[in-house]
């Protein structure tokens, strides 16, 4: 079987993918942009569906107008094609160096490209706690998708709790549409942003953060630092959330627990790069952070595999602006290889702009941490793998009995990571638990990110 | 603030699609064109959309972006689909995803 052959596929239409597509298109390369969404935007610029209309589309977004201009410009580029609603479930490198993609779009089962820019983003990480599988508990990103994509609140009495860069903007957006926020808590101390080198603080980021805090304050909501939702209770759905103050390492302060009524808990604790398709192509991972393996890239965003570039969160979490900077570099570098018109100055400027993000990324790495103490929130019957319903107790037994120090053993003995989500939800937590129990990172970081079939497909599509 | 659908408070000035008739396990559900099955069910106060295979525990919308597969339902007798990625259609019959009724999940 062979499919359509194109010069360049950009996989993912978020900030990184669109920046890459624009850069390559400007260099005269026909771009095929492939994405799961019905419209460009990714998760950051998630848009309402076509039957909805808005008078002021950008009002709940940051920087949407400029992004929309870019998308508009792309649609006029010669040879540009936007494949929407396409889940890419398989990747394969052909003998001549081209990349073949398998999609779940019946009219485009296979697509071959001379070069690929991977911009597959990241998944949210939610650390487990008793009751995190109850309906009504959802990710912070899920709450954002409901609000931005559907104009819907996640509940009538909502707790927003967790850590990471999404927490504050989503809590603020919920406050802006007058959601009843029972509590907003950050497991870290947001004041950590203000310590350290001022070079690591972008004025735009500080301004954004201040605007979010002001929106919450106007609605009478205070963000509680060093506080977490450590349990959820309810009969078939969330009815109560247990909040606790935390030590610096996220261990609950004894006696600080407080139970609040809520019908929804939006929670997550950061992001994990979505490296599945990159692993499928044989790209080398950077496993410095065992809980968040990222695609290793050079200063031109080239991966270890010729013809494959990567940009955005899958190369390390840095937010939309950094992702766009990386996308531009990747798009230019890929276009140059494909014979596009890219002058040295343009490329050097793009590389320099990305290099200038380094102090900000150091701040992010310092501020957005997951404390080891989350493992003390667990009980033996807390689910670690939601899909296969594998409990912490089962995994603990597997670690102890087999003296396991690797993810593969845990996967094969407990089925952890073998369900529908293919470890997208549990990989970081399994790696984190193993590290906590054995005192060292797993021997095989990234193993749970191997997904020969990247997401479940019907047999009829194969 | 009983309705989970955001009204005039939405700073975007959001207008929904036309109302459509949908059912969940036979009960009528109010929905609007463009909404996902997951959002329409949430607004109808349906939180659990299936039970798990082993523990028989209730599950519903979790990641909201198609990654976790917790929100699997059936539409018009289909195999399991993700409610968060499936738009409603007029006349759609959504059923909770139960093991034994057409394959594992």
XYZ file of C-alpha atoms in Angstrom:
567
model
C 0.000 0.000 0.000
C 1.235 3.492 -0.696
C -0.344 6.808 0.120
C -0.153 10.404 -1.052
C 3.470 11.613 -1.047
C 4.075 15.200 0.082
C 7.256 17.167 0.863
C 6.467 18.173 4.459
C 3.978 17.072 7.075
C 3.602 19.108 10.258
C 1.952 16.959 12.901
C -0.031 19.049 15.347
C -1.737 22.422 14.820
C -1.002 24.106 18.139
C 1.343 27.078 18.599
C 4.450 25.061 17.629
C 2.922 23.305 14.632
C 1.372 26.437 13.153
C 4.624 28.396 13.597
C 6.512 25.599 11.833
C 3.954 25.474 9.028
C 4.073 29.263 8.532
C 7.881 29.301 8.437
C 8.057 26.463 5.918
C 5.263 27.880 3.773
C 6.974 31.296 3.709
C 10.079 29.493 2.428
C 8.029 28.143 -0.469
C 7.519 24.584 0.746
C 4.030 23.092 0.370
C 2.888 22.123 3.876
C 0.438 19.440 4.946
C -0.782 20.184 8.471
C -2.304 17.159 10.192
C -4.238 17.505 13.454
C -6.913 15.858 15.566
C -8.831 19.111 16.023
C -11.542 20.428 13.740
C -9.767 23.820 13.656
C -6.184 24.865 14.262
C -5.261 25.890 17.789
C -4.244 22.799 19.683
C -5.150 22.795 23.346
C -3.803 26.306 24.029
C -5.990 27.988 21.423
C -8.854 25.535 21.595
C -11.799 27.058 19.763
C -15.520 26.678 19.902
C -17.043 24.341 17.275
C -18.284 25.757 13.967
C -22.011 25.803 14.846
C -21.135 28.191 17.706
C -20.451 31.829 16.930
C -18.639 34.441 18.984
C -18.703 38.220 18.824
C -15.238 38.478 20.433
C -13.446 35.157 19.891
C -10.226 36.270 21.583
C -11.777 37.379 24.863
C -10.949 34.181 26.801
C -7.649 33.633 24.970
C -4.210 35.114 25.122
C -2.740 36.057 21.743
C -5.495 34.443 19.689
C -5.710 37.247 17.127
C -2.100 36.870 16.025
C -2.423 33.098 15.924
C -5.574 33.386 13.801
C -3.754 35.733 11.401
C -1.049 33.084 10.995
C -3.616 30.375 10.308
C -5.372 32.654 7.815
C -2.071 33.334 6.045
C -1.385 29.601 5.860
C -4.657 28.862 4.113
C -3.538 31.119 1.245
C -0.069 29.519 0.926
C 0.494 27.565 -2.313
C 0.087 23.829 -1.806
C -1.083 24.179 1.805
C -3.409 21.459 3.027
C -4.982 21.200 6.484
C -6.093 17.680 7.380
C -8.490 18.123 10.316
C -9.979 15.586 12.699
C -7.192 13.136 11.937
C -5.821 10.873 14.649
C -2.402 9.568 13.615
C -2.175 6.085 15.063
C 0.968 4.805 13.368
C 4.293 6.066 12.026
C 6.938 4.264 10.063
C 10.221 5.288 8.479
C 10.611 3.973 4.942
C 13.818 2.687 3.359
C 14.313 5.933 1.393
C 14.098 8.035 4.572
C 10.518 9.159 4.034
C 7.999 8.932 6.855
C 4.696 7.137 6.458
C 1.767 8.082 8.672
C -1.388 6.046 9.244
C -4.460 8.092 10.117
C -7.993 7.210 11.176
C -9.466 9.338 8.363
C -10.986 6.863 5.902
C -10.219 9.147 2.920
C -6.572 9.452 3.942
C -5.500 6.154 5.515
C -1.848 6.661 4.581
C 0.282 9.722 3.981
C 3.972 9.802 3.085
C 6.287 12.753 3.609
C 9.903 13.523 2.739
C 10.211 15.351 6.060
C 8.167 15.716 9.225
C 7.923 18.301 11.980
C 6.481 16.670 15.092
C 4.482 19.124 17.209
C 2.407 16.696 19.241
C 2.460 18.711 22.458
C 2.028 17.330 25.919
C -0.465 15.556 28.104
C -1.408 16.762 31.545
C -0.061 14.892 34.507
C -2.461 14.220 37.339
C -0.890 12.601 40.388
C -3.247 10.038 41.886
C -5.078 10.365 45.195
C -7.960 8.439 46.775
C -11.117 9.129 44.774
C -9.410 10.601 41.687
C -11.374 8.180 39.508
C -14.766 9.472 40.708
C -16.884 11.178 38.042
C -16.678 14.914 38.633
C -12.894 14.816 39.012
C -11.440 16.115 35.764
C -8.172 17.589 34.597
C -7.590 21.336 34.655
C -7.115 21.121 30.893
C -10.405 19.254 30.637
C -12.115 22.100 32.483
C -10.449 24.540 30.102
C -11.571 22.538 27.069
C -15.143 22.586 28.370
C -15.058 26.316 28.918
C -13.201 27.430 25.787
C -14.573 24.736 23.492
C -18.118 24.393 24.773
C -18.959 27.407 26.931
C -19.567 25.008 29.801
C -18.635 25.046 33.489
C -17.424 21.752 34.976
C -19.787 22.002 37.959
C -21.839 24.218 40.253
C -19.360 24.197 43.154
C -15.859 23.750 41.811
C -12.475 23.173 43.441
C -9.438 23.960 41.277
C -6.365 22.362 42.837
C -2.994 21.171 41.651
C 0.149 22.713 40.238
C 1.550 23.835 36.945
C 1.138 26.675 34.492
C -2.477 25.927 33.587
C -3.871 26.228 37.105
C -4.065 30.002 37.397
C -5.339 30.850 33.878
C -8.085 28.221 34.081
C -9.162 29.223 37.595
C -9.269 32.848 36.432
C -11.275 32.004 33.293
C -13.774 30.055 35.417
C -14.034 33.049 37.758
C -14.588 35.406 34.812
C -17.694 33.453 33.781
C -18.892 33.490 37.398
C -18.336 29.867 38.287
C -18.770 29.243 42.010
C -15.187 28.436 43.031
C -15.153 26.707 46.417
C -11.347 26.823 46.578
C -8.332 27.422 44.353
C -5.127 25.879 45.663
C -1.563 25.538 44.377
C 0.592 22.708 45.745
C 3.648 24.882 45.148
C 4.147 28.433 46.315
C 3.444 30.832 43.414
C 5.689 33.398 45.111
C 8.624 31.258 43.955
C 8.167 32.989 40.565
C 9.413 36.186 42.117
C 12.583 34.768 43.657
C 15.621 33.990 41.547
C 17.055 35.871 38.602
C 14.856 38.630 37.155
C 16.166 37.586 33.725
C 14.036 34.475 34.100
C 10.843 36.503 34.310
C 9.227 37.700 31.101
C 7.275 40.930 31.561
C 4.408 39.468 29.517
C 4.206 36.419 31.801
C 4.196 38.562 34.949
C 1.476 40.772 33.463
C -0.610 37.731 32.543
C -0.242 36.202 36.004
C -1.202 39.479 37.674
C -4.307 39.771 35.457
C -5.391 36.251 36.417
C -4.904 36.950 40.126
C -6.851 40.198 39.799
C -9.745 38.395 38.087
C -9.866 35.901 40.967
C -9.596 38.624 43.621
C -12.478 40.546 42.015
C -14.639 37.460 42.570
C -13.441 37.097 46.153
C -11.248 34.057 45.434
C -7.849 33.745 47.072
C -5.290 31.258 45.718
C -4.028 29.187 48.652
C -0.336 28.344 48.290
C 1.147 24.997 49.408
C -2.298 23.405 49.578
C -3.638 20.418 47.652
C -6.705 18.299 47.079
C -5.500 14.975 48.523
C -8.774 13.016 48.358
C -12.245 13.129 46.828
C -15.293 11.422 48.284
C -18.805 10.776 47.062
C -21.400 8.181 46.193
C -20.818 7.563 42.498
C -19.653 11.166 41.935
C -17.671 13.838 43.729
C -19.498 15.312 46.717
C -16.584 16.347 48.935
C -12.944 17.262 48.443
C -10.302 16.979 51.157
C -7.823 19.875 51.127
C -4.590 19.832 53.103
C -1.705 22.211 53.595
C 1.557 20.825 52.316
C 5.183 20.874 53.348
C 7.604 21.995 50.647
C 7.893 18.387 49.371
C 4.057 18.054 49.147
C 3.707 15.917 52.287
C 0.437 16.958 53.979
C 0.803 18.888 57.230
C -0.792 16.644 59.890
C -4.071 18.019 61.191
C -4.452 20.566 58.365
C -7.053 18.533 56.452
C -10.318 20.283 55.705
C -13.292 18.802 53.852
C -15.244 21.079 51.504
C -18.421 20.314 49.529
C -17.964 20.314 45.742
C -19.501 18.677 42.682
C -16.391 19.089 40.533
C -12.661 18.996 41.157
C -10.399 20.269 38.385
C -6.893 19.035 39.079
C -3.532 18.431 37.427
C 0.088 18.810 38.378
C 1.954 19.795 35.230
C 2.614 18.342 31.797
C 4.298 15.329 30.296
C 5.670 15.566 26.727
C 3.679 13.451 24.245
C 6.595 11.572 22.727
C 4.760 8.487 21.468
C 5.027 9.138 17.723
C 8.636 10.340 18.091
C 9.504 7.089 19.864
C 7.753 5.248 17.040
C 10.145 6.877 14.566
C 13.158 5.954 16.665
C 13.951 9.460 17.959
C 16.314 9.553 20.940
C 14.722 10.723 24.183
C 16.213 12.964 26.833
C 15.405 11.073 30.041
C 17.066 13.463 32.500
C 13.615 13.787 34.042
C 12.578 10.142 34.376
C 8.943 11.115 34.922
C 8.845 13.311 31.799
C 10.993 11.958 28.942
C 11.289 14.536 26.146
C 12.402 14.296 22.520
C 16.085 15.239 22.291
C 16.731 17.989 19.716
C 19.665 20.140 18.598
C 19.624 23.929 18.194
C 17.835 23.513 14.829
C 15.154 21.353 16.521
C 16.422 18.316 14.590
C 15.835 14.972 16.297
C 18.301 12.086 16.157
C 16.446 10.790 13.066
C 17.250 12.439 9.718
C 14.234 14.182 8.204
C 12.413 14.438 11.525
C 12.248 17.712 13.475
C 10.385 18.337 16.727
C 9.058 21.563 18.242
C 7.017 22.531 21.250
C 6.105 20.745 24.427
C 7.211 17.273 23.313
C 10.807 18.550 23.452
C 10.302 19.878 27.002
C 7.540 21.950 28.522
C 7.950 25.693 27.979
C 4.559 27.149 27.114
C 3.041 28.578 23.953
C 5.602 31.313 23.227
C 8.618 29.029 23.499
C 6.739 26.432 21.453
C 6.152 28.976 18.682
C 9.829 29.986 18.714
C 10.801 26.339 18.341
C 8.224 25.821 15.628
C 9.698 28.639 13.561
C 13.197 27.158 13.848
C 11.968 23.655 12.959
C 9.915 24.912 10.012
C 12.844 26.892 8.601
C 15.328 24.056 9.136
C 13.040 21.493 7.506
C 12.284 23.868 4.602
C 15.986 24.460 3.967
C 16.629 20.728 3.794
C 13.754 20.392 1.328
C 15.181 23.099 -0.940
C 13.058 26.001 0.268
C 14.281 29.587 0.289
C 15.713 30.198 3.752
C 18.421 32.802 4.186
C 21.001 32.384 6.932
C 20.022 35.583 8.748
C 16.394 34.510 9.109
C 17.403 31.139 10.510
C 20.048 32.636 12.824
C 17.527 35.134 14.185
C 15.007 32.392 14.876
C 17.630 30.284 16.649
C 18.739 33.297 18.717
C 15.149 34.030 19.724
C 14.758 30.478 21.002
C 18.123 30.665 22.765
C 16.942 33.777 24.601
C 14.167 31.675 26.199
C 16.736 29.783 28.293
C 16.503 31.888 31.488
C 12.694 31.664 31.405
C 12.881 27.883 30.979
C 15.215 27.675 33.972
C 12.638 29.566 36.032
C 9.888 27.222 34.833
C 11.946 24.173 35.799
C 12.561 25.634 39.249
C 8.985 26.745 39.916
C 6.921 23.977 38.345
C 7.993 20.940 40.311
C 6.089 17.898 41.544
C 6.990 17.207 45.181
C 7.887 13.621 46.069
C 5.436 13.761 48.968
C 2.445 13.054 46.669
C 3.126 9.358 47.244
C 2.028 9.859 50.886
C -1.479 10.802 49.625
C -1.942 7.258 48.335
C -3.678 4.323 49.980
C -3.124 0.710 48.822
C -6.460 0.742 46.969
C -5.860 4.056 45.148
C -5.820 3.431 41.395
C -2.460 4.048 39.742
C -3.558 2.926 36.252
C -7.114 4.115 35.627
C -7.696 2.067 32.459
C -6.691 -1.339 33.791
C -7.749 -0.482 37.350
C -4.360 -1.372 38.820
C -3.996 -0.232 42.415
C -0.969 1.189 44.175
C -1.001 -1.927 46.396
C -0.728 -4.231 43.382
C 2.203 -2.261 42.000
C 3.891 -2.145 45.417
C 3.606 -5.919 45.639
C 5.115 -6.279 42.156
C 8.007 -4.014 43.067
C 8.690 -5.879 46.315
C 8.258 -9.440 45.026
C 10.289 -9.058 41.880
C 12.722 -6.527 43.294
C 11.781 -4.587 40.167
C 13.717 -1.472 39.227
C 12.222 -1.073 35.738
C 8.930 0.023 34.204
C 8.732 -2.947 31.868
C 8.488 -5.466 34.741
C 5.692 -3.469 36.348
C 3.828 -3.199 33.053
C 4.091 -6.915 32.300
C 3.206 -8.138 35.796
C 0.399 -5.697 36.619
C -0.955 -4.486 33.217
C -0.215 -0.914 34.312
C -0.133 1.223 31.162
C -1.685 -1.421 28.889
C -5.173 0.081 28.666
C -6.911 2.492 26.348
C -4.827 5.558 27.134
C -1.622 3.565 26.599
C 0.017 4.987 29.709
C -0.585 8.642 28.804
C -2.248 9.111 32.202
C -0.067 6.824 34.351
C 3.473 6.663 32.891
C 4.837 9.575 34.935
C 3.159 8.342 38.109
C 4.440 4.779 37.713
C 7.952 6.166 37.177
C 7.512 8.480 40.172
C 6.219 5.720 42.453
C 9.019 3.364 41.415
C 11.556 6.103 42.162
C 9.980 6.750 45.558
C 9.932 3.064 46.508
C 13.392 2.073 45.258
C 15.208 5.337 45.883
C 16.405 5.623 42.275
C 14.838 6.415 38.883
C 13.598 3.502 36.733
C 16.250 1.591 34.818
C 14.277 2.083 31.588
C 12.724 5.569 31.500
C 10.428 6.137 28.515
C 9.473 2.457 28.188
C 5.776 3.145 28.794
C 5.810 5.658 25.906
C 6.338 2.926 23.316
C 3.059 2.727 21.425
C 3.273 0.815 18.144
C -0.384 1.761 17.695
C -0.563 5.304 19.058
C -4.240 5.234 19.931
C -6.961 2.581 19.768
C -8.249 1.954 16.229
C -11.086 -0.124 14.901
C -9.969 -3.340 13.226
C -11.785 -2.165 10.105
C -9.371 0.783 9.786
C -6.286 -1.428 9.754
C -26.080 29.717 38.337
C -27.858 26.374 38.048
C -27.171 25.992 34.347
C -23.654 24.791 33.629
C -23.878 26.394 30.184
C -22.284 29.805 30.309
C -24.688 32.528 29.178
C -24.189 36.273 28.950
C -21.249 35.975 31.360
C -19.106 34.619 28.504
C -16.892 37.556 27.501
C -16.722 36.138 23.971
C -20.432 36.728 23.373
C -20.989 33.061 22.584
C -24.027 31.893 20.621
C -24.732 28.151 20.511
C -25.972 26.103 17.591
C -29.607 25.128 17.115
C -31.224 22.909 19.774
C -31.200 19.201 18.948
C -32.930 16.200 20.511
C -30.643 13.608 22.058
C -31.301 10.790 24.496
C -29.063 9.174 27.089
C -30.120 5.656 28.064
C -33.566 6.540 26.742
C -33.973 9.795 28.712
C -34.237 13.054 26.745
C -31.239 15.387 27.021
C -31.183 19.055 25.995
C -28.316 19.694 23.584
C -27.198 22.266 21.046
C -25.571 21.722 17.691
C -21.795 21.863 18.071
C -21.772 20.494 21.605
C -19.859 17.352 22.406
C -21.794 14.413 23.809
C -19.720 14.811 26.991
C -20.671 18.473 27.422
C -24.363 17.854 26.745
C -24.437 15.017 29.290
C -22.605 17.129 31.861
C -25.141 19.930 31.427
C -27.910 17.348 31.941
C -26.241 16.437 35.248
C -25.055 13.042 33.989
C -21.601 12.550 35.520
C -21.063 8.796 35.178
C -21.256 7.674 31.554
C -20.018 4.105 31.977
C -18.870 1.561 34.532
C -15.438 -0.036 34.563
C -14.735 -3.533 33.355
C -13.184 -4.966 36.511
C -14.460 -2.994 39.480
C -17.796 -1.926 37.987
C -16.976 1.602 39.145
C -18.575 4.703 37.644
C -16.523 6.792 35.217
C -17.083 9.997 33.339
C -15.347 12.867 31.610
C -11.741 13.190 32.814
C -9.151 14.589 30.383
C -11.674 16.172 28.031
C -9.312 16.054 25.046
C -9.479 12.462 23.851
C -6.422 11.064 25.619
C -7.790 9.109 28.598
C -10.772 7.235 27.097
C -12.650 7.393 30.414
C -15.721 8.969 28.770
C -16.501 6.088 26.381
C -20.179 5.827 25.377
C -22.105 4.284 22.490
C -24.033 6.346 19.975
C -26.854 4.857 17.906
C -25.631 1.363 18.744
C -22.018 2.012 17.737
C -18.906 0.586 19.328
C -17.349 2.664 22.100
C -16.571 6.292 21.159
C -15.092 9.118 23.214
C -17.934 11.389 24.350
C -15.555 14.366 24.591
C -14.686 14.139 20.868
C -18.108 13.176 19.515
C -20.438 16.007 18.480
C -24.159 15.601 19.146
C -26.523 15.085 16.217
C -30.268 15.522 16.124
C -31.966 12.254 17.043
C -28.806 10.700 18.481
C -29.343 7.906 21.010
C -26.426 7.804 23.444
C -26.100 4.831 25.755
C -23.768 4.211 28.655
C -20.938 1.905 27.866
C -21.476 -1.384 29.665
C -19.294 -4.457 29.391
C -20.882 -7.318 27.540
C -22.970 -5.047 25.348
C -20.778 -5.185 22.290
C -17.194 -5.707 23.291
C -14.662 -4.854 25.965
C -13.411 -1.491 27.076
